CSV table of C-alpha atoms in Angstrom, one decimal:
chain,number,residue,atom,x,y,z
A,1,MET,CA,33.1,35.2,-1.6
A,2,SER,CA,36.1,35.4,1.6
A,3,ASN,CA,36.4,32.4,3.6
A,4,SER,CA,35.1,34.4,6.8
A,5,ALA,CA,32.8,35.8,5.3
A,6,LEU,CA,31.6,31.6,4.5
A,7,VAL,CA,31.9,31.1,7.3
A,8,ILE,CA,30.0,32.5,9.7
A,9,LEU,CA,27.3,33.1,7.0
A,10,THR,CA,27.1,29.3,7.0
A,11,SER,CA,27.3,29.3,10.8
A,12,ALA,CA,24.3,31.7,10.9
A,13,TRP,CA,22.3,29.6,8.3
A,14,SER,CA,24.1,26.4,9.8
A,15,ASN,CA,20.2,25.4,12.7
A,16,LYS,CA,17.8,27.1,9.6
A,17,ILE,CA,18.1,24.9,6.5
A,18,PRO,CA,18.1,21.1,6.9
A,19,SER,CA,22.0,19.9,7.0
A,20,GLU,CA,21.6,18.4,4.3
A,21,ALA,CA,21.9,21.2,2.6
A,22,ALA,CA,24.4,22.7,3.2
A,23,PHE,CA,27.6,21.4,2.1
A,24,MET,CA,25.4,22.1,-1.8
A,25,LEU,CA,24.7,25.9,-0.5
A,26,GLN,CA,28.9,26.5,0.5
A,27,GLY,CA,29.5,25.6,-3.4
A,28,ARG,CA,26.8,28.6,-4.7
A,29,LEU,CA,28.4,30.7,-1.9
A,30,GLU,CA,31.8,30.3,-2.5
A,31,LYS,CA,30.5,32.0,-6.3
A,32,ILE,CA,29.7,35.0,-5.5
A,33,PRO,CA,31.6,38.2,-6.0
A,34,GLU,CA,32.2,40.0,-2.8
A,35,ASP,CA,29.7,42.9,-3.6
A,36,LYS,CA,27.1,40.8,-3.7
A,37,MET,CA,28.0,38.7,-0.8
A,38,GLN,CA,26.7,41.5,1.6
A,39,SER,CA,23.1,40.8,0.3
A,40,LEU,CA,22.4,37.8,1.6
A,41,GLY,CA,23.0,38.7,5.5
A,42,PHE,CA,19.9,40.5,5.0
A,43,ILE,CA,17.1,37.7,3.9
A,44,SER,CA,15.1,37.3,7.0
A,45,LEU,CA,14.9,33.6,7.7
A,46,LYS,CA,12.8,32.4,10.7
A,47,ASP,CA,13.9,30.3,13.3
A,48,PRO,CA,13.2,26.7,13.3
A,49,VAL,CA,13.7,26.8,17.1
A,50,ILE,CA,10.7,28.9,17.8
A,51,GLY,CA,8.9,27.0,15.4
A,52,LEU,CA,8.8,23.6,17.8
A,53,ILE,CA,8.6,25.6,21.0
A,54,LEU,CA,5.0,27.7,19.7
A,55,GLY,CA,4.4,23.8,18.7
A,56,LEU,CA,4.6,22.6,21.8
A,57,PHE,CA,2.7,25.7,23.6
A,58,PHE,CA,0.4,25.7,21.5
A,59,GLY,CA,0.6,23.6,18.6
A,60,LEU,CA,-3.2,22.1,19.0
A,61,LEU,CA,-4.4,26.2,17.9
A,62,GLY,CA,-1.7,26.3,14.6
A,63,ILE,CA,0.0,29.1,16.3
A,64,ASP,CA,3.0,27.7,14.6
A,65,ARG,CA,1.5,26.5,11.9
A,66,PHE,CA,1.1,31.2,11.4
A,67,TYR,CA,4.9,31.4,12.1
A,68,LYS,CA,6.2,29.2,9.2
A,69,GLY,CA,2.9,30.8,6.5
A,70,ASP,CA,1.1,28.6,6.2
A,71,VAL,CA,-2.0,29.8,7.3
A,72,GLY,CA,-4.9,27.9,5.8
A,73,LEU,CA,-3.4,25.2,7.7
A,74,GLY,CA,-3.4,27.4,10.7
A,75,ILE,CA,-7.5,27.7,10.4
A,76,LEU,CA,-7.6,23.9,10.0
A,77,LYS,CA,-5.4,23.3,12.6
A,78,PHE,CA,-7.1,25.5,15.1
A,79,LEU,CA,-10.9,24.1,14.4
A,80,SER,CA,-9.4,20.5,14.3
A,81,SER,CA,-8.0,21.4,17.8
A,82,PHE,CA,-12.5,21.0,18.3
A,83,ILE,CA,-12.1,17.3,18.3
A,84,LEU,CA,-9.2,14.2,19.0
A,85,ILE,CA,-7.2,14.6,15.0
A,86,GLY,CA,-6.1,17.3,15.8
A,87,PHE,CA,-3.9,16.7,19.0
A,88,PHE,CA,-2.3,14.4,16.6
A,89,TRP,CA,-1.7,16.5,14.2
A,90,ALA,CA,-0.1,19.2,16.7
A,91,LEU,CA,2.1,16.3,17.4
A,92,ALA,CA,3.6,15.3,14.0
A,93,ASP,CA,3.3,19.0,13.1
A,94,LEU,CA,6.4,19.0,15.7
A,95,TYR,CA,8.4,16.8,13.6
A,96,PHE,CA,7.2,19.0,10.1
A,97,VAL,CA,6.9,22.5,11.3
A,98,TRP,CA,10.5,21.8,12.2
A,99,GLN,CA,11.1,20.1,8.8
A,100,GLY,CA,8.9,22.7,6.8
A,101,ILE,CA,11.6,25.9,8.5
A,102,LYS,CA,13.9,24.7,7.7
A,103,LYS,CA,13.5,24.4,3.9
A,104,ASP,CA,11.0,27.7,3.7
A,105,ASN,CA,14.0,29.1,5.1
A,106,LEU,CA,16.8,26.9,1.9
A,107,ASN,CA,14.3,28.0,-0.3
A,108,LYS,CA,14.5,31.5,0.8
A,109,ILE,CA,18.7,31.1,0.1
A,110,ASN,CA,17.8,29.9,-2.9
A,111,GLN,CA,15.2,32.5,-4.7
A,112,HIS,CA,17.8,34.8,-3.5
A,113,LEU,CA,20.9,33.4,-4.7
A,114,MET,CA,18.8,32.3,-8.1
A,115,ILE,CA,18.4,36.7,-8.1
A,116,LEU,CA,22.0,37.2,-7.8
A,117,GLY,CA,23.1,34.6,-10.4
A,118,VAL,CA,24.6,32.2,-9.1
């Protein structure tokens, strides 16, 4: 993979994956042939900042969990919002959804790299 393409991908993904995984991922990206590199730009990743904003404004309703893709937990969180535990869950999820989205994004990238044989 060309150095400029590697820099572009890693900078685009830097806030969307766990920071400790960036170095490991960079080593794998360097092994990708040029002809397969372009497909990496089409991986749809969710933005943890959007998850955080949704959690701040709509966390009690479980909207942040729906955005992350945890529909079952989103429904459970919504139902628990009518009791006191829902408030504490919404506060804790500000961190857990933020980190969960980054881990989900890393898993998507890793799956795509496995398909490419890297």
